[in-house]
mmCIF file of C-alpha atoms (C1' of nucleotides) in Angstrom:
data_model
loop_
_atom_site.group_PDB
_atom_site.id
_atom_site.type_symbol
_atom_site.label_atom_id
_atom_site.label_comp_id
_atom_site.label_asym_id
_atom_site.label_seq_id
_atom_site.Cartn_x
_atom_site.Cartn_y
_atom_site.Cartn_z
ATOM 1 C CA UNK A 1103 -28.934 26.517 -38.299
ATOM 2 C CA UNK A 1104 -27.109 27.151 -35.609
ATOM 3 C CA UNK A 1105 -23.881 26.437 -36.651
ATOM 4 C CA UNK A 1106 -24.594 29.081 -39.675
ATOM 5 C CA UNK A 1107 -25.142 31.708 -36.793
ATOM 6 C CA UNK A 1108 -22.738 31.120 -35.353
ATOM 7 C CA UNK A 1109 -20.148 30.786 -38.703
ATOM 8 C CA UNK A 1110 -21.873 34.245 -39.706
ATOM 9 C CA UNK A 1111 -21.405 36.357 -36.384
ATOM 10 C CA UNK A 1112 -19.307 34.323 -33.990
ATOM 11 C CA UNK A 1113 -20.835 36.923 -31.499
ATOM 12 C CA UNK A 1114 -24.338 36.253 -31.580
ATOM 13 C CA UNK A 1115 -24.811 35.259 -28.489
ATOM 14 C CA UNK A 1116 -27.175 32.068 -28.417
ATOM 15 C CA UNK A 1117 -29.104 31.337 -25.238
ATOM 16 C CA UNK A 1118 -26.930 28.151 -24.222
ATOM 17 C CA UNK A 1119 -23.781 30.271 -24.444
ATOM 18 C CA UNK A 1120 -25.267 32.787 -22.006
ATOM 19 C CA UNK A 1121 -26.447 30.059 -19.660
ATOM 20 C CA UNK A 1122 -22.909 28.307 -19.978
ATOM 21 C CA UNK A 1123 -21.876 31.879 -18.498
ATOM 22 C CA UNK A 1124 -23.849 32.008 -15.825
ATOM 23 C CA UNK A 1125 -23.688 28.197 -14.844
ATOM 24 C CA UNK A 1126 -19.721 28.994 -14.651
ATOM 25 C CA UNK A 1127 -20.262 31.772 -12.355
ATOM 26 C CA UNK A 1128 -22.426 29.896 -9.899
ATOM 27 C CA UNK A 1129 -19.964 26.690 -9.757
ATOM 28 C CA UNK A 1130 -17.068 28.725 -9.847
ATOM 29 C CA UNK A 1131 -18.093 31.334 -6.983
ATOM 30 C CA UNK A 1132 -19.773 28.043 -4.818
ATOM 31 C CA UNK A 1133 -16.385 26.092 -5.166
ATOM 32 C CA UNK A 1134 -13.789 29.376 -4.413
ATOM 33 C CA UNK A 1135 -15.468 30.267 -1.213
ATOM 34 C CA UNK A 1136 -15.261 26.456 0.062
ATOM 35 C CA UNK A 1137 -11.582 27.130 1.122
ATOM 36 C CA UNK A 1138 -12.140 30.439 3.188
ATOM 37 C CA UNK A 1139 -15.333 28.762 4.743
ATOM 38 C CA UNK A 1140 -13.671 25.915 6.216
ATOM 39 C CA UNK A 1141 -11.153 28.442 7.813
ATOM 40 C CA UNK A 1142 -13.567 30.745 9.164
ATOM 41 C CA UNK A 1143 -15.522 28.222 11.338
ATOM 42 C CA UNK A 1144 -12.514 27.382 13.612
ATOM 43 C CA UNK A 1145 -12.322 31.007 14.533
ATOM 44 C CA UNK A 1146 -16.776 30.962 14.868
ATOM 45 C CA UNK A 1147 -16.610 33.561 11.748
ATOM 46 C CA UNK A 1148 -18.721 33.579 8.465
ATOM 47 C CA UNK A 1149 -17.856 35.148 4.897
ATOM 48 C CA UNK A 1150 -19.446 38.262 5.961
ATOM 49 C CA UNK A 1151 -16.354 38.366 8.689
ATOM 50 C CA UNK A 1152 -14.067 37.401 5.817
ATOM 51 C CA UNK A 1153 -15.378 40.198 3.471
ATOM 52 C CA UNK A 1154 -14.837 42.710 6.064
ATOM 53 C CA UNK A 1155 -11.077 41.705 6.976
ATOM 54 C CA UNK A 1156 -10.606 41.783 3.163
ATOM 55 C CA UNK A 1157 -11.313 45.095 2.665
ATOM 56 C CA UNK A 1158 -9.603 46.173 5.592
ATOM 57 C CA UNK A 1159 -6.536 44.604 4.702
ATOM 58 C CA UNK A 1160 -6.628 46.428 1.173
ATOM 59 C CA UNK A 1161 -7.670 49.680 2.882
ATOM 60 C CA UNK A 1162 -6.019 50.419 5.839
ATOM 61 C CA UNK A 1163 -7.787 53.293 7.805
ATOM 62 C CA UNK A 1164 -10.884 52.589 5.792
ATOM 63 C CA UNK A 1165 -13.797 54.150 7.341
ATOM 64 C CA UNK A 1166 -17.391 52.372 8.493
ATOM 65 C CA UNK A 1167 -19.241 54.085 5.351
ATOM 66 C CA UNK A 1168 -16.757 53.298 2.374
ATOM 67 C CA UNK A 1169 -16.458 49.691 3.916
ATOM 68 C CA UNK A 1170 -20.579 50.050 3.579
ATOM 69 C CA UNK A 1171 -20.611 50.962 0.180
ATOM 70 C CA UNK A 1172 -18.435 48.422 -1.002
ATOM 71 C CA UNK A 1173 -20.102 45.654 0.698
ATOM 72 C CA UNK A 1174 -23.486 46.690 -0.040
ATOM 73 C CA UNK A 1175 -25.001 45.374 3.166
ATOM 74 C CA UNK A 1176 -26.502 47.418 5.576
ATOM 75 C CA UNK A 1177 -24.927 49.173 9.218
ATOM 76 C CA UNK A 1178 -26.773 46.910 11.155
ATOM 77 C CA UNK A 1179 -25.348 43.325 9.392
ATOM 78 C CA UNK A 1180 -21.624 45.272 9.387
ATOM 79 C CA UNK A 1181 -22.008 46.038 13.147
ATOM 80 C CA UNK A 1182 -22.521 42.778 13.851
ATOM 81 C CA UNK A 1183 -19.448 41.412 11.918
ATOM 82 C CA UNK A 1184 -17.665 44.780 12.376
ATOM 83 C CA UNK A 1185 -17.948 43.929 16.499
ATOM 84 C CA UNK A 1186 -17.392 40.467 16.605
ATOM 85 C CA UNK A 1187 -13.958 41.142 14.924
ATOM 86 C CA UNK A 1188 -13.290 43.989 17.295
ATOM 87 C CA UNK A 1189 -14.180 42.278 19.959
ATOM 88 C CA UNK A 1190 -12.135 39.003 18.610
ATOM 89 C CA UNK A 1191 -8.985 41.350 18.482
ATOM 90 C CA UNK A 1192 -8.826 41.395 14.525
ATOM 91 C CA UNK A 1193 -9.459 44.699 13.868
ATOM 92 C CA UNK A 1194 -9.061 47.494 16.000
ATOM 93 C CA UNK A 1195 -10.942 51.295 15.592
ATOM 94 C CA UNK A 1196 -9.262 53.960 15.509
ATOM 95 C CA UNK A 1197 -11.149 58.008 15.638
ATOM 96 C CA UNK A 1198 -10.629 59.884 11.979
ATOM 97 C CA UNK A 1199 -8.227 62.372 12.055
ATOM 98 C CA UNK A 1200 -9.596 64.440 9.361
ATOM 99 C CA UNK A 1201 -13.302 63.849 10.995
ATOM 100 C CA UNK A 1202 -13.461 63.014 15.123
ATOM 101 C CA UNK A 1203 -16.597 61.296 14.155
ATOM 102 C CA UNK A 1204 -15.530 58.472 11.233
ATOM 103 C CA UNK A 1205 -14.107 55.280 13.149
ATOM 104 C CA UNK A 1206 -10.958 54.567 10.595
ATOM 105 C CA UNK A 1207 -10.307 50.489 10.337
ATOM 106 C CA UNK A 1208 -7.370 48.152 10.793
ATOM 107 C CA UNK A 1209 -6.231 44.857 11.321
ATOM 108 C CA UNK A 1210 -4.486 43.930 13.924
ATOM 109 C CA UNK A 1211 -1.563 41.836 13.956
ATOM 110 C CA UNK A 1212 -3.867 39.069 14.797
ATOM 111 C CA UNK A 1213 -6.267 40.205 12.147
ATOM 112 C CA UNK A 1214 -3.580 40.354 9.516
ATOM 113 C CA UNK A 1215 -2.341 37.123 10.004
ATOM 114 C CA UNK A 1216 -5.971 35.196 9.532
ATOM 115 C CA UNK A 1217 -6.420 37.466 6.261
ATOM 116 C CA UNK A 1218 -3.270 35.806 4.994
ATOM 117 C CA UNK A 1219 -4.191 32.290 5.572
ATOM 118 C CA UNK A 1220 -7.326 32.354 4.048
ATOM 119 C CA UNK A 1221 -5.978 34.773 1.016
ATOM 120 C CA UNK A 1222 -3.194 32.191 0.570
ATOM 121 C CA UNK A 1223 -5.862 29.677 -0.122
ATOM 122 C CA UNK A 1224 -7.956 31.526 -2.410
ATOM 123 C CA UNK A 1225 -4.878 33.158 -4.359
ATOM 124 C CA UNK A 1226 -3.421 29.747 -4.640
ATOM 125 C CA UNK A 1227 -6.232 28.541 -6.336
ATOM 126 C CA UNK A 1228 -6.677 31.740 -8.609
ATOM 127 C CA UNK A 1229 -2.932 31.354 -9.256
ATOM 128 C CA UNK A 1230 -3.596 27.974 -10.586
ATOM 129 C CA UNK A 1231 -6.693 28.250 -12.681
ATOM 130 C CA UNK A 1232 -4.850 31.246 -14.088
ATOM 131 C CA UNK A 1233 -1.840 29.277 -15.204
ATOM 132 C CA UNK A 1234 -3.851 26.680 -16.317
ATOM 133 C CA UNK A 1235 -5.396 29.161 -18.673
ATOM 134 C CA UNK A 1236 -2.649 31.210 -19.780
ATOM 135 C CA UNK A 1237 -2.120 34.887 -19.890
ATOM 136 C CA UNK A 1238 -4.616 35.416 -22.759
ATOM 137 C CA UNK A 1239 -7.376 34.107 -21.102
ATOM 138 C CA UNK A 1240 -6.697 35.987 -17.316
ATOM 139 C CA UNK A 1241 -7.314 39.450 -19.770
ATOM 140 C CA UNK A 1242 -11.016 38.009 -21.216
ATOM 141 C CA UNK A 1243 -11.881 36.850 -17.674
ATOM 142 C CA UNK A 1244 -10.963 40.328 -16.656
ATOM 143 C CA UNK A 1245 -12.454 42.306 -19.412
ATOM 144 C CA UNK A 1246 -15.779 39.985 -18.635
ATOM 145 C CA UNK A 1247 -16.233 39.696 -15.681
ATOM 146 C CA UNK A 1248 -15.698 44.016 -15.068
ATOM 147 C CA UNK A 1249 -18.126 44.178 -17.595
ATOM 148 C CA UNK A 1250 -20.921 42.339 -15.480
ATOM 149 C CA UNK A 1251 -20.566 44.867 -12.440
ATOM 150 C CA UNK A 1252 -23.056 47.862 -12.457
ATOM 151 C CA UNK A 1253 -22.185 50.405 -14.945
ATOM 152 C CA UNK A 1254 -22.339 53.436 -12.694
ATOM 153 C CA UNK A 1255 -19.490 52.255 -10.291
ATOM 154 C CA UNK A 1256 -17.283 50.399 -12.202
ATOM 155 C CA UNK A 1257 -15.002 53.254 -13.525
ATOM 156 C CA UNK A 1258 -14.628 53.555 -9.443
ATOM 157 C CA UNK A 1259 -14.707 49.991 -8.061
ATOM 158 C CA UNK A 1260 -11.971 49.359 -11.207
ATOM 159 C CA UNK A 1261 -9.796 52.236 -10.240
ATOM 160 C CA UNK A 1262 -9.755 51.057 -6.824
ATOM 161 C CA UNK A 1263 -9.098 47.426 -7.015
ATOM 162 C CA UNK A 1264 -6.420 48.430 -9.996
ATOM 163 C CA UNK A 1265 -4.603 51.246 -7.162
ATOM 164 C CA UNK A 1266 -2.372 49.532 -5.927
ATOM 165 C CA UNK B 482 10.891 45.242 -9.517
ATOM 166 C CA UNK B 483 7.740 44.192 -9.977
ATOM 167 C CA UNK B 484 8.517 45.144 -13.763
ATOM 168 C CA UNK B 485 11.279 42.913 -13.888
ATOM 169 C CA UNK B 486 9.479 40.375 -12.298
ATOM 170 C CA UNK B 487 6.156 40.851 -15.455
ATOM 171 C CA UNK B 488 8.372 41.167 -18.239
ATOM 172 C CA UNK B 489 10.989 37.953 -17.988
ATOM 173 C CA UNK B 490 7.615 35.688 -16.967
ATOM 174 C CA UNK B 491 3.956 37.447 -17.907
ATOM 175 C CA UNK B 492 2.639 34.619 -15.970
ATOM 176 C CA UNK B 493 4.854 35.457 -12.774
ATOM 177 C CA UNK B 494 1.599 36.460 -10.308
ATOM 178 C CA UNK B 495 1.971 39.136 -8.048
ATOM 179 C CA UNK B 496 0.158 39.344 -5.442
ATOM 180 C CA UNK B 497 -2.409 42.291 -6.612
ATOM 181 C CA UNK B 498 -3.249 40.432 -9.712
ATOM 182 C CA UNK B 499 -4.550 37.667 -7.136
ATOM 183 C CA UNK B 500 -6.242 40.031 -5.207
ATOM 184 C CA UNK B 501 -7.551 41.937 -8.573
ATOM 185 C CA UNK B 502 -8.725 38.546 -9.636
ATOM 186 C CA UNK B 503 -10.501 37.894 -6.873
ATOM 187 C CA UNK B 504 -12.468 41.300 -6.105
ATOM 188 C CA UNK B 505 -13.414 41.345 -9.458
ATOM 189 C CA UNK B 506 -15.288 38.059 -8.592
ATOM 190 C CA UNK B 507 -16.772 40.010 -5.661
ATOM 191 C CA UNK B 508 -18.118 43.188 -7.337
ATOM 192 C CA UNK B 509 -19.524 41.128 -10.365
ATOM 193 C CA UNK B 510 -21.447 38.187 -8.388
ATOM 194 C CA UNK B 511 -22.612 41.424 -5.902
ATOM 195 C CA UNK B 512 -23.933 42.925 -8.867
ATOM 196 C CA UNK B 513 -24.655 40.335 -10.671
ATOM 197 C CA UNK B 514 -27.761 38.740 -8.391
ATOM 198 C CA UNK B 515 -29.046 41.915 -7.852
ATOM 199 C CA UNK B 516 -31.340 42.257 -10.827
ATOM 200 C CA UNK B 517 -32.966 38.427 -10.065
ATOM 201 C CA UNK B 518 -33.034 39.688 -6.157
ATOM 202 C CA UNK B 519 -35.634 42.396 -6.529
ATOM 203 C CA UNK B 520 -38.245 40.212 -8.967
ATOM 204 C CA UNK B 521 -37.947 37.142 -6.450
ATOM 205 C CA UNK B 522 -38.865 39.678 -4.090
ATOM 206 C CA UNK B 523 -42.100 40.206 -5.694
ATOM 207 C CA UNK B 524 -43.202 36.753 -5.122
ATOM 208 C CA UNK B 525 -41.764 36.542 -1.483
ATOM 209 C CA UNK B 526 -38.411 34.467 -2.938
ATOM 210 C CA UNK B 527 -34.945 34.564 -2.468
ATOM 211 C CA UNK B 528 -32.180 33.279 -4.644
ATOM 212 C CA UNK B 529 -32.180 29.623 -3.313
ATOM 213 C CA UNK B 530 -35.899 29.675 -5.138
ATOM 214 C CA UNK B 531 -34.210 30.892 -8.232
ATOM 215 C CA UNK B 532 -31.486 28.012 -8.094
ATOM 216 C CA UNK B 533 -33.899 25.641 -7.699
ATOM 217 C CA UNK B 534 -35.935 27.087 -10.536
ATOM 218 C CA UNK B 535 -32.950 27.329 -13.269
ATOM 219 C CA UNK B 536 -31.714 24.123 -12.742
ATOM 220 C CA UNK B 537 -34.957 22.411 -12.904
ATOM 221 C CA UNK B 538 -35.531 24.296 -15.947
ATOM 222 C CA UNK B 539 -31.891 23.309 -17.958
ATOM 223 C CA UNK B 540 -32.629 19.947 -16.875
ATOM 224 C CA UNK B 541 -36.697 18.659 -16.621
ATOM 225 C CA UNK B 542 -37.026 15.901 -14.740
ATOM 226 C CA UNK B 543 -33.780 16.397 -12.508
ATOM 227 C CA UNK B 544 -34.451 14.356 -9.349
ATOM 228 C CA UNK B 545 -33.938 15.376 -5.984
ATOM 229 C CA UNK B 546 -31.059 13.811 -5.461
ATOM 230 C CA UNK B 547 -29.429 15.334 -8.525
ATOM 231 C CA UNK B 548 -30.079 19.011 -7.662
ATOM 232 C CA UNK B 549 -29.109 18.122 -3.952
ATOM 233 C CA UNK B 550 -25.299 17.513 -5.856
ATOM 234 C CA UNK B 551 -25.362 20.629 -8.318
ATOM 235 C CA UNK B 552 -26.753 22.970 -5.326
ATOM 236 C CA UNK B 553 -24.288 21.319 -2.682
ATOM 237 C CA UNK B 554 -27.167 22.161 0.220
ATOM 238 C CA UNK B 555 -28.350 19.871 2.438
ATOM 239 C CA UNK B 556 -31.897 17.734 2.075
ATOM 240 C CA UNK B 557 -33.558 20.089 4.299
ATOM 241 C CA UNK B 558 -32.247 22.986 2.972
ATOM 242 C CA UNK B 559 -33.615 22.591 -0.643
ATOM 243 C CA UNK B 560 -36.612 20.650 0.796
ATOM 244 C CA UNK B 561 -37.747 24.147 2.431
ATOM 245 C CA UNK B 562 -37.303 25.734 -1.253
ATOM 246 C CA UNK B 563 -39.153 23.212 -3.132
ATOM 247 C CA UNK B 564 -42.050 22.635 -1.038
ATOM 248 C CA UNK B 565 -42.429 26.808 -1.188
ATOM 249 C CA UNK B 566 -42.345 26.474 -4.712
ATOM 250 C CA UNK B 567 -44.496 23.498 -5.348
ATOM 251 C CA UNK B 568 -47.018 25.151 -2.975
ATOM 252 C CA UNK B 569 -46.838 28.356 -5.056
ATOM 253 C CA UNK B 570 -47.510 26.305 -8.269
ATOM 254 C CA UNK B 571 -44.411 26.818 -9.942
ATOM 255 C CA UNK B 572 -42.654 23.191 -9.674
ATOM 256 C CA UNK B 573 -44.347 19.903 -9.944
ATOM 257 C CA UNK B 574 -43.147 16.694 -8.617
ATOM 258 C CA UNK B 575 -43.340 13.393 -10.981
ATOM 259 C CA UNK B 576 -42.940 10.083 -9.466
ATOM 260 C CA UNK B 577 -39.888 8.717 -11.396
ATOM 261 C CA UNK B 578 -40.843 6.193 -14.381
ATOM 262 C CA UNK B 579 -37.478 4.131 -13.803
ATOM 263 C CA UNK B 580 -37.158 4.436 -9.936
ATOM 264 C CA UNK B 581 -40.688 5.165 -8.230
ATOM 265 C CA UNK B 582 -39.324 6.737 -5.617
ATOM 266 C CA UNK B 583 -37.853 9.204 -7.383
ATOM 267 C CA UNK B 584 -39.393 12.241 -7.793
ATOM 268 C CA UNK B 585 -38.882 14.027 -11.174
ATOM 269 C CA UNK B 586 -38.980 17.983 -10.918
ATOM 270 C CA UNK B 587 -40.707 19.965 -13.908
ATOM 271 C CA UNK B 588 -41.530 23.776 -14.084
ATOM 272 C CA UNK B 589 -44.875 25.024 -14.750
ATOM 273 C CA UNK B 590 -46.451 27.185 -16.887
ATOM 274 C CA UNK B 591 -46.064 29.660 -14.000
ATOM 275 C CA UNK B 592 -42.670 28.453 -13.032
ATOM 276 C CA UNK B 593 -41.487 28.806 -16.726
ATOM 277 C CA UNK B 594 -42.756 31.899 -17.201
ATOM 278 C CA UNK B 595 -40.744 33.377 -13.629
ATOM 279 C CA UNK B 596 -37.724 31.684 -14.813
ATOM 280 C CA UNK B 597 -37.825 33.175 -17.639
ATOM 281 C CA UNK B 598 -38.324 36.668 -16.727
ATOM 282 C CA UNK B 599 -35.167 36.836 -14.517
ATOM 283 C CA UNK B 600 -32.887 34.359 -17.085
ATOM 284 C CA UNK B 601 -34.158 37.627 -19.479
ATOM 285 C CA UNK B 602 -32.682 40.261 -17.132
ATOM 286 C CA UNK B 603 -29.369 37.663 -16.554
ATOM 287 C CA UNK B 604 -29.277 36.912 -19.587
ATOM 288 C CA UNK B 605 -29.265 41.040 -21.135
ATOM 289 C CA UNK B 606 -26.365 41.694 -18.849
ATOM 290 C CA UNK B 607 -24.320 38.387 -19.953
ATOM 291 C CA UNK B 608 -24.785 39.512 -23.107
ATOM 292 C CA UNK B 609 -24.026 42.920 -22.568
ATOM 293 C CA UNK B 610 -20.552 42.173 -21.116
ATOM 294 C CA UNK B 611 -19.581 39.653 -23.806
ATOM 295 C CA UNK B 612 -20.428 42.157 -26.265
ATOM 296 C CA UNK B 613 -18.201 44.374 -25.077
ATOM 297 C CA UNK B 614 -15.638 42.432 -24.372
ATOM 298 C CA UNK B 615 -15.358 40.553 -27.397
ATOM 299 C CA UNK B 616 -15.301 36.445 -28.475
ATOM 300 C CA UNK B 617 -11.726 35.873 -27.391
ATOM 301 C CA UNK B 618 -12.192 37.530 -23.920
ATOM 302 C CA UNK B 619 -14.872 35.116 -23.761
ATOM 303 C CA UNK B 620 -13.185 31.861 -24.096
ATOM 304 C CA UNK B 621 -11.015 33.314 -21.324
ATOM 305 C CA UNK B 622 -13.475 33.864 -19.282
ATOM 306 C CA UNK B 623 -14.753 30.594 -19.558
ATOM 307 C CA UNK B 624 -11.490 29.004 -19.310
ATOM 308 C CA UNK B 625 -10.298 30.872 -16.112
ATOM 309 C CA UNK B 626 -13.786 29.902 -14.394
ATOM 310 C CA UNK B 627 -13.622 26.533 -15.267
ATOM 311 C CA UNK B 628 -9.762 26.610 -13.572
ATOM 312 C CA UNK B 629 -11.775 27.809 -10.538
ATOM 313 C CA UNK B 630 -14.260 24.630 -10.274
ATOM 314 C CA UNK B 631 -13.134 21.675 -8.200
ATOM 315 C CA UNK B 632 -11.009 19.922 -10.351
ATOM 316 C CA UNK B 633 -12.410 16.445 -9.299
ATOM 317 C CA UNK B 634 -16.063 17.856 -10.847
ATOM 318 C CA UNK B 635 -14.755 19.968 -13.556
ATOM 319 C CA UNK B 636 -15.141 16.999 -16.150
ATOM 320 C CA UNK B 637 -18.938 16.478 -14.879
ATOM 321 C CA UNK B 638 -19.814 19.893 -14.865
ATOM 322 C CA UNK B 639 -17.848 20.992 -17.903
ATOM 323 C CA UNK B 640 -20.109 18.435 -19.987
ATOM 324 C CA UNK B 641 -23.263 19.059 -17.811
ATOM 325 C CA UNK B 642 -23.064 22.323 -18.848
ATOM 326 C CA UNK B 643 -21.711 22.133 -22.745
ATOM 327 C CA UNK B 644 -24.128 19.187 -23.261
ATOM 328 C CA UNK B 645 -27.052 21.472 -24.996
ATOM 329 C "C1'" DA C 330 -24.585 80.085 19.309
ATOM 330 C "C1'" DA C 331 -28.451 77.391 17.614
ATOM 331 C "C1'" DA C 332 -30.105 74.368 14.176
ATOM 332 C "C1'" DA C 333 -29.424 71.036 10.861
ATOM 333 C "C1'" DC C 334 -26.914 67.485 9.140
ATOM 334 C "C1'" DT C 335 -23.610 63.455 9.257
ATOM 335 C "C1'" DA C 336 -21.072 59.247 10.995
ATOM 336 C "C1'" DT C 337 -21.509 55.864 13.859
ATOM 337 C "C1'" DG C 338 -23.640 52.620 17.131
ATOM 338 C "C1'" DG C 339 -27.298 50.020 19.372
ATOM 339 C "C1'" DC C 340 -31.882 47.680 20.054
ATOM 340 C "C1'" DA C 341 -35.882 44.872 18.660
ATOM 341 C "C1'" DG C 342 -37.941 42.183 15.435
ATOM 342 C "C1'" DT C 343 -38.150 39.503 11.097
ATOM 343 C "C1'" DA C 344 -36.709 36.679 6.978
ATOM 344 C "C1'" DG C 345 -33.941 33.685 4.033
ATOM 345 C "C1'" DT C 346 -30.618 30.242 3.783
ATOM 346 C "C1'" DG C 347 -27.829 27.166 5.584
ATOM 347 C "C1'" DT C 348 -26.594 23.378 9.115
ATOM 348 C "C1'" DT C 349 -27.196 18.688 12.030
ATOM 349 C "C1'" DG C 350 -29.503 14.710 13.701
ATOM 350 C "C1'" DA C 351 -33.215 11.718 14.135
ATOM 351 C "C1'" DC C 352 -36.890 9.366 12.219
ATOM 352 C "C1'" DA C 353 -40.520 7.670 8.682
ATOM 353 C "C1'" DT C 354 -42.070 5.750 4.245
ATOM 354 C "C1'" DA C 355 -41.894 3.738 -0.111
ATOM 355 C "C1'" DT C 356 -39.254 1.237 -3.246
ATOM 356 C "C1'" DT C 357 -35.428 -1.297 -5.128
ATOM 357 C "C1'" DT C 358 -31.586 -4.371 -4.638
ATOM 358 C "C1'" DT C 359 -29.311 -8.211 -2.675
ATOM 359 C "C1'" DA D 177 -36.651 -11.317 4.067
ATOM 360 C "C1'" DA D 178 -33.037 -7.998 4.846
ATOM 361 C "C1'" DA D 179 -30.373 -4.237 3.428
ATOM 362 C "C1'" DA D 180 -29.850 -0.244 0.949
ATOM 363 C "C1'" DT D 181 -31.672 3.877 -1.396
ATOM 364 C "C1'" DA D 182 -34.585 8.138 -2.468
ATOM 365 C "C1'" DT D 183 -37.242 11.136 -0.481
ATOM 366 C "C1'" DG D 184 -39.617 13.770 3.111
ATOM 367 C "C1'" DT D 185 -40.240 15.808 7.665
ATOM 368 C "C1'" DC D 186 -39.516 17.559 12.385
ATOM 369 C "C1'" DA D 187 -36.900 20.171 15.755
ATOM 370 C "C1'" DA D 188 -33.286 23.095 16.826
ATOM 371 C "C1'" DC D 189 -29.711 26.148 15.739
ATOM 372 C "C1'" DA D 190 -26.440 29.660 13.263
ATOM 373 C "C1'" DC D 191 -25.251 33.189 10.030
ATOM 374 C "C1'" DT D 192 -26.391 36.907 7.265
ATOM 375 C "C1'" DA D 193 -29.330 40.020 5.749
ATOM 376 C "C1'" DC D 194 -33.260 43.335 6.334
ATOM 377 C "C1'" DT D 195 -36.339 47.404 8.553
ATOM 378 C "C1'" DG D 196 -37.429 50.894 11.766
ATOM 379 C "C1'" DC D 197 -36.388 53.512 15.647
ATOM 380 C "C1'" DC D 198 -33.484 55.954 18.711
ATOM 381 C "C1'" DA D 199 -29.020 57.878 20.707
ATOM 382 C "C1'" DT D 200 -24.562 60.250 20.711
ATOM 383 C "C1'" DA D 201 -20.796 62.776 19.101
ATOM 384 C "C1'" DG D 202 -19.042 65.806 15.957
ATOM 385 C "C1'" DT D 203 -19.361 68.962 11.773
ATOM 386 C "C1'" DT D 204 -21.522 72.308 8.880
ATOM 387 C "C1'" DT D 205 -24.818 75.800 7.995
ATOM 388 C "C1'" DT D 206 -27.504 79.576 9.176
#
DNA sequence: AAAACTATGGCAGTAGTGTTGACATATTTT
DNA sequence: AAAATATGTCAACACTACTGCCATAGTTTT
């Protein structure tokens, strides 16, 4: 019966495929942060500190309410992070031009060079399970994998990571 | 360049595709366990509840030990979790039949029935995004994850999860 | 110029999830 | 009988997140 389901519309989606889905998700997202989390804890830092030096790095001069919005936390749990770094001498403040009040973000040189050695890690491994796969494949996880994030945003958040 | 670069090898990576690749992870697991965050809510849960509950529920009977592996927590961690929702009626403990000193986890009635209301809501938007994106981006999706588990556990987990 | 709004920052308190290490009990294996 | 295993528990700690409240500086509106 099932194999006549799937035969007729190889996109009926049967409940084991979706859970196969979501199983991959949750091993795949609890083995790819192993790397950066082994890295952070010599400097005393957490993902949260990672996230932020991410999106720093990507957006130079970003400002303390885009870097909100992305990471969907709140100001108090960036503050933390945000200060720690600061105070670490990863990323330094710097008062918006455009507005006196928006504190723009950087890395410093410090800053930049942790980013790297945890992005060569993860990119590594990306670099490998997408060679494994082949070029085919790196478009469906793409395609899949924009389709899971909220509707609304993704025309933005897809824009953005596709800028540069 | 870069175009040079793409067209003589499509698998030559650049840099942004890594970084694409990996913020796409971001934004979809952000958005992802936001639907499952706001019902666990509701009964004073958090997403290490709903672990706990999905993998007891693809596997009745999974001992201790077992989801200790697939979680990659410590005792105490998951301890915390299960006695919360053994308390709140929602797992029950078996003593093993093999191993007495095992103890088999089962869902109840209640536990089944949470389970199932956020594998519905997980389930909609898995669905959703495979629809969209069509059966071949599928098998790439699941083929880059895969790439993306531990190689040393892929095997396991590959037929842990392909085994229904 | 005054009032209202905005961007940021800080404080106090709380919760969820994770960690380590030590110890206890029941049971199985050697 | 001794050793090993599966589980549970206690205490203590760290990271990340939350809420609510308040403050300051700067911008926009009236």
């Amino acid at each position: 019966m099932t194999d006549l389901k799937s035969l007729a519309n190889p996109l009926f989606l049967r409940e084991d495929e979706l859970r196969q889905a979501i199983e991959l998700l949750f091993y795949a997202y609890r083995d790819f942060t192993r790397g950066p989390d082994e890295i952070l804890e010599r400097y005393g830092f957490g993902r949260a500190h990672h996230r932020a030096l991410h999106f720093i790095s990507g957006n130079p001069g970003i400002t303390v309410a885009e870097l909100l919005a992305i990471l969907r936390i709140t100001k108090q749990s960036l503050s933390r992070v945000l200060s720690a770094l600061i105070e670490g001498g990863f990323v330094r403040q710097q008062q918006g031009t455009r507005d006196r009040r928006q504190r723009q973000l950087f890395l410093t040189d410090q800053g930049k060079h942790l980013e790297r050695q945890i992005a060569t890690v993860q990119q590594a491994k990306v670099a490998e399970a997408y060679r494994e796969a082949g070029a085919e494949a790196v478009a469906g996880y793409r395609k899949v994998l924009s389709g899971l994030i909220d509707a609304q945003e993704r025309p933005a958040i897809l824009r953005a990571i596709q800028r540069r």
